[in-house]
Structures are given as C-alpha cells and as structure tokens.
mmCIF file with all atom_site columns, C-alpha atoms in Angstrom:
data_model
loop_
_atom_site.group_PDB
_atom_site.id
_atom_site.type_symbol
_atom_site.label_atom_id
_atom_site.label_alt_id
_atom_site.label_comp_id
_atom_site.label_asym_id
_atom_site.label_entity_id
_atom_site.label_seq_id
_atom_site.pdbx_PDB_ins_code
_atom_site.Cartn_x
_atom_site.Cartn_y
_atom_site.Cartn_z
_atom_site.occupancy
_atom_site.B_iso_or_equiv
_atom_site.pdbx_formal_charge
_atom_site.auth_seq_id
_atom_site.auth_comp_id
_atom_site.auth_asym_id
_atom_site.auth_atom_id
_atom_site.pdbx_PDB_model_num
ATOM 1   C CA . UNK A 1 1   ? 81.372  100.769 35.807 1.00 0.00 ? 1   UNK A CA 1
ATOM 2   C CA . UNK A 1 2   ? 85.116  101.139 35.370 1.00 0.00 ? 2   UNK A CA 1
ATOM 3   C CA . UNK A 1 3   ? 87.483  100.154 38.134 1.00 0.00 ? 3   UNK A CA 1
ATOM 4   C CA . UNK A 1 4   ? 88.771  102.941 40.355 1.00 0.00 ? 4   UNK A CA 1
ATOM 5   C CA . UNK A 1 5   ? 92.364  102.069 39.501 1.00 0.00 ? 5   UNK A CA 1
ATOM 6   C CA . UNK A 1 6   ? 92.079  103.613 36.040 1.00 0.00 ? 6   UNK A CA 1
ATOM 7   C CA . UNK A 1 7   ? 91.198  106.986 37.590 1.00 0.00 ? 7   UNK A CA 1
ATOM 8   C CA . UNK A 1 8   ? 93.793  106.594 40.294 1.00 0.00 ? 8   UNK A CA 1
ATOM 9   C CA . UNK A 1 9   ? 96.439  106.024 37.624 1.00 0.00 ? 9   UNK A CA 1
ATOM 10  C CA . UNK A 1 10  ? 95.475  109.300 35.932 1.00 0.00 ? 10  UNK A CA 1
ATOM 11  C CA . UNK A 1 11  ? 95.658  111.225 39.193 1.00 0.00 ? 11  UNK A CA 1
ATOM 12  C CA . UNK A 1 12  ? 99.022  109.703 40.128 1.00 0.00 ? 12  UNK A CA 1
ATOM 13  C CA . UNK A 1 13  ? 100.337 110.553 36.672 1.00 0.00 ? 13  UNK A CA 1
ATOM 14  C CA . UNK A 1 14  ? 99.156  114.152 37.011 1.00 0.00 ? 14  UNK A CA 1
ATOM 15  C CA . UNK A 1 15  ? 100.572 114.550 40.496 1.00 0.00 ? 15  UNK A CA 1
ATOM 16  C CA . UNK A 1 16  ? 103.977 113.248 39.400 1.00 0.00 ? 16  UNK A CA 1
ATOM 17  C CA . UNK A 1 17  ? 104.308 114.574 35.855 1.00 0.00 ? 17  UNK A CA 1
ATOM 18  C CA . UNK A 1 18  ? 103.189 118.176 36.395 1.00 0.00 ? 18  UNK A CA 1
ATOM 19  C CA . UNK A 1 19  ? 105.933 118.797 39.015 1.00 0.00 ? 19  UNK A CA 1
ATOM 20  C CA . UNK A 1 20  ? 108.430 117.095 36.703 1.00 0.00 ? 20  UNK A CA 1
ATOM 21  C CA . UNK A 1 21  ? 107.337 119.390 33.884 1.00 0.00 ? 21  UNK A CA 1
ATOM 22  C CA . UNK A 1 22  ? 107.790 122.400 36.185 1.00 0.00 ? 22  UNK A CA 1
ATOM 23  C CA . UNK A 1 23  ? 111.311 121.274 37.110 1.00 0.00 ? 23  UNK A CA 1
ATOM 24  C CA . UNK A 1 24  ? 112.244 120.802 33.458 1.00 0.00 ? 24  UNK A CA 1
ATOM 25  C CA . UNK A 1 25  ? 110.823 124.217 32.522 1.00 0.00 ? 25  UNK A CA 1
ATOM 26  C CA . UNK A 1 26  ? 112.731 125.971 35.328 1.00 0.00 ? 26  UNK A CA 1
ATOM 27  C CA . UNK A 1 27  ? 115.983 124.302 34.294 1.00 0.00 ? 27  UNK A CA 1
ATOM 28  C CA . UNK A 1 28  ? 115.417 125.205 30.643 1.00 0.00 ? 28  UNK A CA 1
ATOM 29  C CA . UNK A 1 29  ? 114.532 128.785 31.560 1.00 0.00 ? 29  UNK A CA 1
ATOM 30  C CA . UNK A 1 30  ? 117.655 129.267 33.661 1.00 0.00 ? 30  UNK A CA 1
ATOM 31  C CA . UNK A 1 31  ? 119.802 127.650 30.979 1.00 0.00 ? 31  UNK A CA 1
ATOM 32  C CA . UNK A 1 32  ? 118.209 129.870 28.329 1.00 0.00 ? 32  UNK A CA 1
ATOM 33  C CA . UNK A 1 33  ? 119.001 132.942 30.432 1.00 0.00 ? 33  UNK A CA 1
ATOM 34  C CA . UNK A 1 34  ? 122.602 131.844 30.697 1.00 0.00 ? 34  UNK A CA 1
ATOM 35  C CA . UNK A 1 35  ? 122.826 131.249 26.949 1.00 0.00 ? 35  UNK A CA 1
ATOM 36  C CA . UNK A 1 36  ? 121.281 134.678 26.316 1.00 0.00 ? 36  UNK A CA 1
ATOM 37  C CA . UNK A 1 37  ? 123.992 136.210 28.501 1.00 0.00 ? 37  UNK A CA 1
ATOM 38  C CA . UNK A 1 38  ? 126.627 134.404 26.474 1.00 0.00 ? 38  UNK A CA 1
ATOM 39  C CA . UNK A 1 39  ? 125.102 135.440 23.148 1.00 0.00 ? 39  UNK A CA 1
ATOM 40  C CA . UNK A 1 40  ? 124.340 139.079 23.885 1.00 0.00 ? 40  UNK A CA 1
ATOM 41  C CA . UNK A 1 41  ? 127.340 139.888 26.048 1.00 0.00 ? 41  UNK A CA 1
ATOM 42  C CA . UNK A 1 42  ? 125.249 142.552 27.821 1.00 0.00 ? 42  UNK A CA 1
ATOM 43  C CA . UNK A 1 43  ? 125.588 140.731 31.141 1.00 0.00 ? 43  UNK A CA 1
ATOM 44  C CA . UNK A 1 44  ? 128.622 138.685 32.074 1.00 0.00 ? 44  UNK A CA 1
ATOM 45  C CA . UNK A 1 45  ? 127.807 135.016 32.694 1.00 0.00 ? 45  UNK A CA 1
ATOM 46  C CA . UNK A 1 46  ? 129.493 135.222 36.096 1.00 0.00 ? 46  UNK A CA 1
ATOM 47  C CA . UNK A 1 47  ? 127.175 138.108 37.019 1.00 0.00 ? 47  UNK A CA 1
ATOM 48  C CA . UNK A 1 48  ? 124.197 136.016 35.929 1.00 0.00 ? 48  UNK A CA 1
ATOM 49  C CA . UNK A 1 49  ? 125.277 133.093 38.127 1.00 0.00 ? 49  UNK A CA 1
ATOM 50  C CA . UNK A 1 50  ? 126.006 135.435 41.035 1.00 0.00 ? 50  UNK A CA 1
ATOM 51  C CA . UNK A 1 51  ? 122.572 137.023 40.632 1.00 0.00 ? 51  UNK A CA 1
ATOM 52  C CA . UNK A 1 52  ? 120.928 133.611 40.701 1.00 0.00 ? 52  UNK A CA 1
ATOM 53  C CA . UNK A 1 53  ? 122.781 132.662 43.876 1.00 0.00 ? 53  UNK A CA 1
ATOM 54  C CA . UNK A 1 54  ? 122.186 135.977 45.636 1.00 0.00 ? 54  UNK A CA 1
ATOM 55  C CA . UNK A 1 55  ? 118.471 136.163 44.898 1.00 0.00 ? 55  UNK A CA 1
ATOM 56  C CA . UNK A 1 56  ? 117.708 132.481 45.564 1.00 0.00 ? 56  UNK A CA 1
ATOM 57  C CA . UNK A 1 57  ? 114.767 132.067 47.928 1.00 0.00 ? 57  UNK A CA 1
ATOM 58  C CA . UNK A 1 58  ? 113.878 128.578 49.127 1.00 0.00 ? 58  UNK A CA 1
ATOM 59  C CA . UNK A 1 59  ? 110.325 129.659 49.995 1.00 0.00 ? 59  UNK A CA 1
ATOM 60  C CA . UNK A 1 60  ? 109.613 130.315 46.320 1.00 0.00 ? 60  UNK A CA 1
ATOM 61  C CA . UNK A 1 61  ? 110.849 126.826 45.424 1.00 0.00 ? 61  UNK A CA 1
ATOM 62  C CA . UNK A 1 62  ? 108.593 125.324 48.111 1.00 0.00 ? 62  UNK A CA 1
ATOM 63  C CA . UNK A 1 63  ? 105.560 127.260 46.905 1.00 0.00 ? 63  UNK A CA 1
ATOM 64  C CA . UNK A 1 64  ? 106.315 126.257 43.318 1.00 0.00 ? 64  UNK A CA 1
ATOM 65  C CA . UNK A 1 65  ? 106.537 122.582 44.292 1.00 0.00 ? 65  UNK A CA 1
ATOM 66  C CA . UNK A 1 66  ? 103.320 122.660 46.337 1.00 0.00 ? 66  UNK A CA 1
ATOM 67  C CA . UNK A 1 67  ? 101.416 124.468 43.584 1.00 0.00 ? 67  UNK A CA 1
ATOM 68  C CA . UNK A 1 68  ? 102.561 122.043 40.902 1.00 0.00 ? 68  UNK A CA 1
ATOM 69  C CA . UNK A 1 69  ? 101.411 119.020 42.905 1.00 0.00 ? 69  UNK A CA 1
ATOM 70  C CA . UNK A 1 70  ? 98.057  120.603 43.760 1.00 0.00 ? 70  UNK A CA 1
ATOM 71  C CA . UNK A 1 71  ? 97.487  121.801 40.195 1.00 0.00 ? 71  UNK A CA 1
ATOM 72  C CA . UNK A 1 72  ? 98.303  118.342 38.824 1.00 0.00 ? 72  UNK A CA 1
ATOM 73  C CA . UNK A 1 73  ? 95.780  116.831 41.222 1.00 0.00 ? 73  UNK A CA 1
ATOM 74  C CA . UNK A 1 74  ? 93.097  119.363 40.328 1.00 0.00 ? 74  UNK A CA 1
ATOM 75  C CA . UNK A 1 75  ? 93.530  118.990 36.577 1.00 0.00 ? 75  UNK A CA 1
ATOM 76  C CA . UNK A 1 76  ? 93.370  115.206 36.581 1.00 0.00 ? 76  UNK A CA 1
ATOM 77  C CA . UNK A 1 77  ? 90.715  114.712 39.244 1.00 0.00 ? 77  UNK A CA 1
ATOM 78  C CA . UNK A 1 78  ? 88.247  117.283 37.888 1.00 0.00 ? 78  UNK A CA 1
ATOM 79  C CA . UNK A 1 79  ? 88.603  116.070 34.306 1.00 0.00 ? 79  UNK A CA 1
ATOM 80  C CA . UNK A 1 80  ? 88.338  112.430 35.412 1.00 0.00 ? 80  UNK A CA 1
ATOM 81  C CA . UNK A 1 81  ? 85.190  113.264 37.350 1.00 0.00 ? 81  UNK A CA 1
ATOM 82  C CA . UNK A 1 82  ? 83.519  114.857 34.340 1.00 0.00 ? 82  UNK A CA 1
ATOM 83  C CA . UNK A 1 83  ? 84.699  112.043 32.100 1.00 0.00 ? 83  UNK A CA 1
ATOM 84  C CA . UNK A 1 84  ? 83.315  109.443 34.485 1.00 0.00 ? 84  UNK A CA 1
ATOM 85  C CA . UNK A 1 85  ? 79.822  110.899 34.411 1.00 0.00 ? 85  UNK A CA 1
ATOM 86  C CA . UNK A 1 86  ? 79.674  111.399 30.643 1.00 0.00 ? 86  UNK A CA 1
ATOM 87  C CA . UNK A 1 87  ? 76.950  109.521 28.834 1.00 0.00 ? 87  UNK A CA 1
ATOM 88  C CA . UNK A 1 88  ? 75.686  109.751 25.312 1.00 0.00 ? 88  UNK A CA 1
ATOM 89  C CA . UNK A 1 89  ? 77.573  110.387 22.128 1.00 0.00 ? 89  UNK A CA 1
ATOM 90  C CA . UNK A 1 90  ? 80.286  112.608 20.784 1.00 0.00 ? 90  UNK A CA 1
ATOM 91  C CA . UNK A 1 91  ? 78.404  115.818 21.569 1.00 0.00 ? 91  UNK A CA 1
ATOM 92  C CA . UNK A 1 92  ? 78.204  114.973 25.265 1.00 0.00 ? 92  UNK A CA 1
ATOM 93  C CA . UNK A 1 93  ? 81.886  114.021 25.330 1.00 0.00 ? 93  UNK A CA 1
ATOM 94  C CA . UNK A 1 94  ? 82.784  117.437 23.925 1.00 0.00 ? 94  UNK A CA 1
ATOM 95  C CA . UNK A 1 95  ? 80.548  119.174 26.455 1.00 0.00 ? 95  UNK A CA 1
ATOM 96  C CA . UNK A 1 96  ? 82.087  117.195 29.321 1.00 0.00 ? 96  UNK A CA 1
ATOM 97  C CA . UNK A 1 97  ? 85.598  118.004 28.133 1.00 0.00 ? 97  UNK A CA 1
ATOM 98  C CA . UNK A 1 98  ? 84.708  121.703 27.978 1.00 0.00 ? 98  UNK A CA 1
ATOM 99  C CA . UNK A 1 99  ? 83.175  121.584 31.455 1.00 0.00 ? 99  UNK A CA 1
ATOM 100 C CA . UNK A 1 100 ? 86.239  119.777 32.778 1.00 0.00 ? 100 UNK A CA 1
ATOM 101 C CA . UNK A 1 101 ? 88.593  122.417 31.403 1.00 0.00 ? 101 UNK A CA 1
ATOM 102 C CA . UNK A 1 102 ? 86.488  125.333 32.663 1.00 0.00 ? 102 UNK A CA 1
ATOM 103 C CA . UNK A 1 103 ? 86.037  123.895 36.144 1.00 0.00 ? 103 UNK A CA 1
ATOM 104 C CA . UNK A 1 104 ? 89.729  122.961 36.315 1.00 0.00 ? 104 UNK A CA 1
ATOM 105 C CA . UNK A 1 105 ? 90.704  126.540 35.460 1.00 0.00 ? 105 UNK A CA 1
ATOM 106 C CA . UNK A 1 106 ? 88.380  127.945 38.108 1.00 0.00 ? 106 UNK A CA 1
ATOM 107 C CA . UNK A 1 107 ? 89.636  125.534 40.767 1.00 0.00 ? 107 UNK A CA 1
ATOM 108 C CA . UNK A 1 108 ? 93.253  126.268 39.844 1.00 0.00 ? 108 UNK A CA 1
ATOM 109 C CA . UNK A 1 109 ? 92.667  129.999 40.266 1.00 0.00 ? 109 UNK A CA 1
ATOM 110 C CA . UNK A 1 110 ? 91.066  129.378 43.653 1.00 0.00 ? 110 UNK A CA 1
ATOM 111 C CA . UNK A 1 111 ? 93.836  126.998 44.749 1.00 0.00 ? 111 UNK A CA 1
ATOM 112 C CA . UNK A 1 112 ? 96.469  129.498 43.599 1.00 0.00 ? 112 UNK A CA 1
ATOM 113 C CA . UNK A 1 113 ? 94.883  132.159 45.795 1.00 0.00 ? 113 UNK A CA 1
ATOM 114 C CA . UNK A 1 114 ? 94.695  129.863 48.829 1.00 0.00 ? 114 UNK A CA 1
ATOM 115 C CA . UNK A 1 115 ? 98.221  128.454 48.491 1.00 0.00 ? 115 UNK A CA 1
ATOM 116 C CA . UNK A 1 116 ? 99.728  131.885 47.929 1.00 0.00 ? 116 UNK A CA 1
ATOM 117 C CA . UNK A 1 117 ? 97.872  133.263 50.938 1.00 0.00 ? 117 UNK A CA 1
ATOM 118 C CA . UNK A 1 118 ? 98.983  130.425 53.171 1.00 0.00 ? 118 UNK A CA 1
ATOM 119 C CA . UNK A 1 119 ? 102.598 130.057 52.122 1.00 0.00 ? 119 UNK A CA 1
ATOM 120 C CA . UNK A 1 120 ? 103.665 133.576 51.149 1.00 0.00 ? 120 UNK A CA 1
#
C-alpha cells in the first residue's frame, strides 16, 4: 500500500494549480481583449478599460475562485481514488483512467450547480 502523502501531494497540487491556471487565463483573456482593441481600432482602449472597471463584480471573482478550488479538488481526488484501486494490467489502468475522467466530469457538473445556486 502506498503512503497517503503521495495522494495528498496530488490533491494539494490540484487545489493550488487549478486556481493559478484560472488566474493566468483571466489575465491573458483581458490582455488579449485589450490588444484586440488596439489592433482593430473598433473600440478605444480607454473605453475597454472603463468598461472593465464599470462592470467589475467582486461576487463573480469570488465564485470563480471557489469553483476553481473545488474543481481542482474534485479532479485530483476522484482520479486518485480510481488510480488507488486499480489492479491488473494496462487494460485495467485504461479503464480506471476513463472512469476517473467520467466521474470527475459528473461531479464537476454537480458541484457547479451547487456552488452557483449557493453563491449567485
């Protein structure tokens, strides 16, 4: 039996790296919007910045942060669970990986519904 610390390390990595990935993607998306304004000249960059400031909602940021932490936990814990109870050869490993992905997707959909209902 493997020590629990190896699974705990995976869960900690998922809980910290998924929110970091969300932060990086938001920053890149906002920067890309600004660069698109500069390139197309359809919207003035000052109007883009003003629109970002006027429509900023801290509740959305909170929900985004909570969802990213919960989703990171779900992805790593469900897949670690299925990986822990895998026995046999390569065929069983593939089946466990498929089960882990499917169950993770289902749990993420359920968690998305619950978090959105509670926080929005």
